[in-house]
Coordinates of N, CA, C and O in Angstrom, one line a residue:
V1 N -15.6 52.6 -52.6 CA -14.9 53.8 -52.8 C -15.6 54.6 -54.0 O -16.1 53.7 -54.9
Q2 N -15.7 55.7 -53.7 CA -16.4 56.6 -55.0 C -15.7 57.8 -55.1 O -15.3 58.5 -54.0
L3 N -15.4 58.2 -56.3 CA -14.7 59.4 -56.7 C -15.5 60.0 -57.7 O -15.7 59.4 -58.7
V4 N -15.9 61.3 -57.6 CA -16.6 62.0 -58.2 C -16.1 63.4 -58.8 O -15.9 64.3 -57.7
E5 N -15.6 63.5 -59.9 CA -14.6 64.7 -60.4 C -15.9 65.6 -61.1 O -17.0 65.2 -61.6
S6 N -15.6 66.8 -60.9 CA -16.4 67.9 -61.4 C -15.6 69.2 -61.7 O -14.3 69.3 -61.4
G7 N -16.0 70.1 -62.4 CA -15.4 71.4 -62.7 C -14.8 71.5 -64.1 O -14.4 72.6 -64.4
G8 N -14.9 70.5 -64.9 CA -14.4 70.6 -66.4 C -15.3 71.5 -67.2 O -16.4 72.0 -66.8
G9 N -14.7 71.7 -68.3 CA -15.5 72.6 -69.2 C -14.7 73.0 -70.5 O -13.6 72.4 -70.6
L10 N -15.3 74.0 -71.0 CA -14.5 74.5 -72.3 C -14.0 75.8 -72.0 O -14.7 76.7 -71.4
V11 N -12.6 76.0 -72.2 CA -12.0 77.2 -71.9 C -11.0 77.6 -72.9 O -10.4 76.7 -73.7
Q12 N -10.7 78.9 -73.1 CA -9.9 79.4 -74.2 C -8.4 79.0 -73.7 O -8.1 79.2 -72.4
P13 N -7.4 79.2 -74.7 CA -6.0 79.1 -74.3 C -5.6 80.2 -73.5 O -6.2 81.2 -73.6
G14 N -5.0 80.0 -72.3 CA -4.3 80.9 -71.5 C -5.5 81.1 -70.2 O -5.2 81.7 -69.3
G15 N -6.6 80.2 -70.4 CA -7.6 80.4 -69.2 C -7.5 79.5 -68.0 O -6.3 78.8 -68.1
S16 N -8.3 79.5 -67.1 CA -8.1 78.7 -65.8 C -9.2 77.9 -65.6 O -10.3 78.3 -66.0
L17 N -9.1 76.8 -64.9 CA -10.2 76.0 -64.5 C -9.7 75.4 -63.1 O -8.6 75.2 -62.8
R18 N -10.8 75.1 -62.3 CA -10.5 74.4 -60.9 C -11.4 73.2 -60.8 O -12.7 73.2 -61.0
L19 N -10.7 72.1 -60.8 CA -11.4 70.8 -60.8 C -11.4 70.4 -59.5 O -10.7 70.8 -58.5
S20 N -12.6 69.7 -59.1 CA -12.8 69.2 -57.8 C -13.2 67.5 -57.8 O -13.5 67.1 -58.8
C21 N -12.6 66.9 -56.8 CA -12.9 65.4 -56.6 C -13.4 65.1 -55.3 O -12.7 65.2 -54.4
A22 N -14.7 64.8 -55.3 CA -15.2 64.3 -53.8 C -15.0 62.9 -53.8 O -15.4 62.1 -54.6
A23 N -14.5 62.6 -52.7 CA -14.1 61.1 -52.4 C -14.9 60.6 -51.3 O -15.2 61.3 -50.2
S24 N -15.1 59.2 -51.2 CA -15.9 58.7 -50.1 C -15.6 57.1 -50.3 O -15.2 56.7 -51.1
G25 N -16.0 56.4 -49.1 CA -15.7 55.0 -48.9 C -14.4 54.6 -48.5 O -14.1 53.4 -48.4
F26 N -13.5 55.5 -48.2 CA -12.2 55.2 -47.5 C -11.9 56.3 -46.6 O -12.4 57.3 -46.7
T27 N -10.7 56.2 -45.9 CA -10.2 57.1 -45.1 C -9.4 58.1 -45.9 O -8.1 58.0 -45.9
F28 N -10.0 59.1 -46.3 CA -9.5 60.1 -47.2 C -8.3 60.8 -46.6 O -7.2 61.0 -47.2
S29 N -8.3 61.1 -45.3 CA -7.3 62.0 -44.7 C -5.9 61.2 -44.5 O -4.8 61.8 -44.3
T30 N -6.0 59.8 -44.7 CA -4.6 59.0 -44.9 C -4.3 58.7 -46.1 O -3.2 57.9 -46.2
A31 N -4.9 59.0 -47.3 CA -4.7 58.6 -48.5 C -3.8 59.7 -49.2 O -4.2 60.7 -49.3
V32 N -2.9 59.1 -50.1 CA -2.1 59.9 -51.1 C -3.2 60.0 -52.2 O -3.8 59.0 -52.6
M33 N -3.3 61.2 -52.7 CA -4.4 61.3 -53.9 C -3.6 62.1 -55.0 O -2.6 62.8 -54.9
S34 N -4.1 61.6 -56.1 CA -3.6 62.0 -57.5 C -4.6 62.5 -58.5 O -5.8 62.0 -58.4
W35 N -4.1 63.4 -59.4 CA -5.0 63.6 -60.7 C -4.3 62.9 -61.8 O -3.2 63.0 -62.0
Y36 N -5.1 62.5 -62.8 CA -4.6 61.8 -63.9 C -5.5 62.5 -65.0 O -6.5 63.0 -64.8
R37 N -5.1 62.2 -66.3 CA -5.6 62.8 -67.5 C -5.5 61.7 -68.7 O -4.5 61.1 -68.7
Q38 N -6.5 61.7 -69.5 CA -6.3 60.9 -70.6 C -7.0 61.5 -71.8 O -8.1 61.9 -71.9
A39 N -6.0 61.8 -72.9 CA -6.5 62.6 -74.2 C -6.9 61.6 -75.1 O -6.5 60.3 -74.9
P40 N -7.7 61.8 -76.1 CA -8.2 60.8 -77.1 C -7.0 60.1 -77.6 O -5.8 60.7 -78.2
G41 N -6.9 58.8 -77.7 CA -5.9 58.1 -78.5 C -4.7 57.9 -77.7 O -3.7 57.5 -78.3
K42 N -4.6 58.4 -76.3 CA -3.3 58.3 -75.5 C -3.6 57.5 -74.3 O -4.7 57.3 -73.8
E43 N -2.5 57.2 -73.8 CA -2.5 56.4 -72.3 C -2.9 57.4 -71.3 O -2.7 58.7 -71.4
R44 N -3.6 57.0 -70.3 CA -3.8 57.9 -69.1 C -2.4 58.2 -68.4 O -1.5 57.3 -68.4
E45 N -2.1 59.5 -68.0 CA -1.0 59.9 -67.5 C -1.2 60.5 -66.1 O -2.2 61.2 -65.9
L46 N -0.2 60.5 -65.3 CA -0.4 61.1 -64.0 C 0.1 62.6 -64.2 O 1.0 63.0 -64.7
V47 N -0.8 63.4 -63.5 CA -0.5 64.7 -63.7 C -0.2 65.4 -62.4 O 1.0 66.3 -62.4
A48 N -0.6 65.1 -61.3 CA 0.0 65.6 -60.0 C -0.6 64.7 -58.8 O -1.7 64.0 -59.0
T49 N 0.2 64.8 -57.8 CA 0.1 64.0 -56.5 C 0.3 64.7 -55.4 O 1.0 65.8 -55.4
I50 N -0.4 64.4 -54.2 CA -0.5 65.0 -53.0 C -0.5 64.1 -51.8 O -1.2 63.2 -51.9
G51 N 0.4 64.3 -50.8 CA 0.4 63.7 -49.7 C -0.8 63.8 -48.9 O -1.6 64.5 -49.0
S52 N -0.9 62.8 -47.8 CA -2.1 62.7 -47.0 C -2.6 64.0 -46.3 O -3.6 64.3 -46.1
A53 N -1.3 64.7 -45.9 CA -1.5 65.9 -45.1 C -1.4 67.1 -45.9 O -1.7 68.3 -45.5
G54 N -1.2 66.8 -47.1 CA -1.1 68.1 -48.0 C 0.1 68.7 -48.2 O 0.3 69.7 -48.7
G55 N 1.2 68.2 -47.4 CA 2.6 68.9 -47.4 C 3.4 68.8 -48.4 O 4.3 69.6 -48.7
S56 N 3.3 67.6 -49.1 CA 4.1 67.3 -50.2 C 3.3 67.1 -51.5 O 2.3 66.6 -51.5
T57 N 3.8 67.7 -52.5 CA 3.2 67.5 -53.9 C 4.3 67.2 -55.0 O 5.3 67.5 -54.8
G58 N 3.7 66.9 -56.0 CA 4.6 66.5 -57.2 C 3.8 66.7 -58.3 O 2.6 66.5 -58.5
Y59 N 4.5 67.0 -59.6 CA 3.7 67.3 -60.9 C 4.3 66.7 -61.9 O 5.7 66.4 -62.1
G60 N 3.7 66.4 -63.1 CA 4.2 65.9 -64.1 C 5.0 67.2 -65.0 O 4.5 68.3 -64.7
G61 N 6.0 66.8 -65.7 CA 6.8 67.9 -66.3 C 5.9 68.9 -67.3 O 6.2 70.1 -67.3
S62 N 5.0 68.3 -67.8 CA 4.2 69.3 -68.8 C 3.3 70.2 -68.1 O 2.8 71.1 -68.7
V63 N 2.9 70.1 -66.7 CA 2.1 70.9 -66.0 C 2.8 71.8 -64.9 O 2.2 72.6 -64.3
K64 N 4.0 71.4 -64.6 CA 4.7 72.1 -63.5 C 4.7 73.5 -63.7 O 5.1 74.0 -64.8
G65 N 4.4 74.3 -62.7 CA 4.3 75.7 -62.8 C 3.0 76.2 -63.2 O 2.8 77.5 -63.1
R66 N 2.1 75.5 -63.8 CA 0.9 75.9 -64.4 C -0.2 75.3 -63.3 O -1.4 75.9 -63.3
F67 N -0.1 74.1 -63.1 CA -1.2 73.5 -62.2 C -0.7 73.4 -60.6 O 0.4 73.3 -60.3
T68 N -2.0 73.3 -59.8 CA -1.6 73.3 -58.3 C -2.7 72.3 -57.7 O -3.9 72.3 -58.1
I69 N -1.9 71.3 -57.2 CA -3.0 70.4 -56.4 C -3.2 70.7 -55.0 O -2.1 71.2 -54.4
A70 N -4.4 70.5 -54.4 CA -4.6 70.9 -52.9 C -5.6 69.9 -52.5 O -6.3 69.2 -53.4
R71 N -5.9 69.9 -51.1 CA -6.8 69.0 -50.6 C -7.3 69.5 -49.4 O -6.8 70.4 -48.8
D72 N -8.5 69.2 -49.3 CA -9.5 69.6 -47.9 C -9.8 68.5 -47.2 O -10.9 67.7 -47.6
N73 N -9.1 68.0 -46.2 CA -9.5 66.7 -45.6 C -10.8 66.8 -44.8 O -11.4 65.5 -44.5
G74 N -11.1 67.9 -44.3 CA -12.4 68.1 -43.7 C -13.5 67.9 -44.6 O -14.7 67.5 -44.2
K75 N -13.3 68.0 -45.8 CA -14.5 68.0 -46.9 C -14.2 66.7 -47.9 O -15.0 66.4 -48.7
N76 N -13.1 65.7 -47.6 CA -13.0 64.7 -48.3 C -12.8 65.0 -49.9 O -13.4 64.3 -50.9
T77 N -12.0 66.1 -50.2 CA -12.0 66.6 -51.6 C -10.7 67.0 -51.8 O -9.9 67.6 -51.1
V78 N -10.2 66.8 -53.1 CA -9.0 67.0 -53.7 C -9.3 68.0 -54.9 O -10.2 67.8 -55.7
Y79 N -8.4 69.0 -55.1 CA -8.6 70.0 -56.2 C -7.4 70.1 -57.1 O -6.4 69.6 -56.8
L80 N -7.7 70.5 -58.3 CA -6.7 70.7 -59.2 C -6.8 72.2 -59.9 O -7.8 72.4 -60.6
Q81 N -6.0 73.1 -59.4 CA -6.1 74.5 -59.9 C -5.4 74.5 -61.4 O -4.2 74.2 -61.3
M82 N -5.9 74.7 -62.4 CA -5.3 74.8 -63.7 C -5.2 76.0 -64.3 O -6.2 76.7 -64.6
N83 N -3.9 76.5 -64.5 CA -3.9 78.1 -65.2 C -3.0 77.8 -66.3 O -2.4 77.0 -66.6
S84 N -3.1 79.0 -67.2 CA -2.4 79.2 -68.3 C -2.6 77.8 -69.3 O -1.7 77.1 -69.8
L85 N -3.8 77.5 -69.4 CA -4.1 76.1 -70.1 C -3.8 76.2 -71.4 O -3.8 77.4 -72.3
K86 N -3.5 75.2 -72.0 CA -3.1 75.0 -73.4 C -3.9 73.9 -74.2 O -4.4 73.1 -73.4
P87 N -4.0 74.2 -75.4 CA -4.8 73.1 -76.1 C -4.3 71.6 -75.8 O -5.2 70.7 -75.7
E88 N -3.1 71.3 -75.8 CA -2.5 70.0 -75.2 C -3.0 69.6 -73.8 O -2.8 68.4 -73.5
D89 N -3.7 70.2 -72.9 CA -4.1 69.9 -71.7 C -5.6 69.4 -71.9 O -6.2 68.8 -71.0
T90 N -6.1 69.4 -73.2 CA -7.4 68.9 -73.6 C -7.3 67.4 -73.2 O -6.5 66.6 -73.8
A91 N -8.3 66.9 -72.2 CA -8.4 65.4 -71.8 C -9.5 65.3 -70.9 O -10.2 66.2 -70.4
V92 N -9.8 64.0 -70.7 CA -10.6 63.7 -69.4 C -9.6 63.6 -68.3 O -8.7 63.0 -68.2
Y93 N -10.1 64.4 -67.1 CA -9.3 64.3 -66.0 C -10.0 63.5 -64.8 O -11.3 63.6 -64.7
Y94 N -9.1 62.6 -64.2 CA -9.6 61.7 -63.2 C -8.7 62.0 -61.9 O -7.7 62.3 -61.9
C95 N -9.5 61.7 -60.8 CA -8.7 61.6 -59.5 C -8.6 60.2 -59.1 O -9.5 59.5 -59.6
N96 N -7.7 59.9 -58.3 CA -7.8 58.5 -57.7 C -6.8 58.5 -56.4 O -5.9 59.6 -56.2
K97 N -7.0 57.6 -55.5 CA -5.9 57.5 -54.6 C -4.8 56.4 -54.8 O -4.9 55.8 -55.9
W98 N -4.0 56.2 -53.8 CA -3.0 54.9 -54.0 C -3.0 54.2 -52.9 O -3.1 54.6 -51.7
P99 N -3.3 52.9 -52.9 CA -3.4 52.1 -54.2 C -4.6 52.5 -54.9 O -5.5 53.0 -54.3
L100 N -4.5 52.2 -56.2 CA -5.7 52.6 -57.2 C -7.0 51.9 -56.8 O -7.0 50.9 -56.3
S101 N -8.2 52.7 -57.1 CA -9.5 52.2 -56.9 C -10.2 52.3 -58.2 O -9.5 52.9 -59.1
P102 N -11.4 51.7 -58.5 CA -12.0 51.8 -59.8 C -12.2 53.4 -60.0 O -12.4 54.1 -59.2
W103 N -12.1 53.5 -61.3 CA -11.9 55.0 -61.7 C -13.6 55.6 -61.8 O -14.4 54.9 -62.0
G104 N -13.5 56.9 -61.5 CA -14.8 57.5 -61.7 C -15.0 57.9 -63.2 O -14.5 57.4 -63.8
Q105 N -16.0 58.8 -63.2 CA -16.4 59.0 -64.7 C -15.6 60.2 -65.2 O -15.5 60.3 -66.3
G106 N -14.7 60.9 -64.5 CA -13.9 62.0 -64.9 C -14.7 63.2 -65.2 O -15.9 63.2 -65.3
T107 N -13.9 64.1 -65.6 CA -14.5 65.4 -66.1 C -13.7 66.0 -67.2 O -12.5 66.0 -67.4
Q108 N -14.4 66.4 -68.3 CA -13.8 66.9 -69.6 C -13.3 68.1 -69.4 O -14.1 69.0 -69.1
V109 N -12.1 68.3 -69.9 CA -11.5 69.7 -70.0 C -11.1 69.9 -71.5 O -10.4 69.0 -71.9
T110 N -11.7 70.9 -72.0 CA -11.4 71.0 -73.5 C -10.8 72.6 -73.7 O -11.5 73.6 -73.1
V111 N -9.6 72.7 -74.0 CA -9.1 74.0 -74.2 C -8.8 74.3 -75.8 O -8.2 73.7 -76.5
S112 N -9.7 75.3 -76.1 CA -9.9 75.7 -77.5 C -10.3 77.1 -77.7 O -11.1 77.5 -77.0
S113 N -9.9 77.7 -78.7 CA -10.3 79.1 -79.1 C -11.6 79.0 -80.0 O -12.1 79.9 -80.4

């Protein structure tokens, strides 16, 4: 299993970013996929989850209404569109399937003016 996250960067409060996660080594189209994040000194937390066909999604309370998870089974890729970013969204963002596989390197998101 390989999970490669990309798309992070430095953005001002109120800005947007779109993260991508390219997956390989398993049957992506049948896997529930999620985005997680880990801020410095904090536990890794679940941000958003999407069902295998993309029809069902779920979000953590702190991102609901601002983040949108999506997937393209033809490209083995899951996305996280992040809008109205806040400084407290600063973290390393990771994707993973369920059951969990070894974590990728993640992508750093920094929200700061």
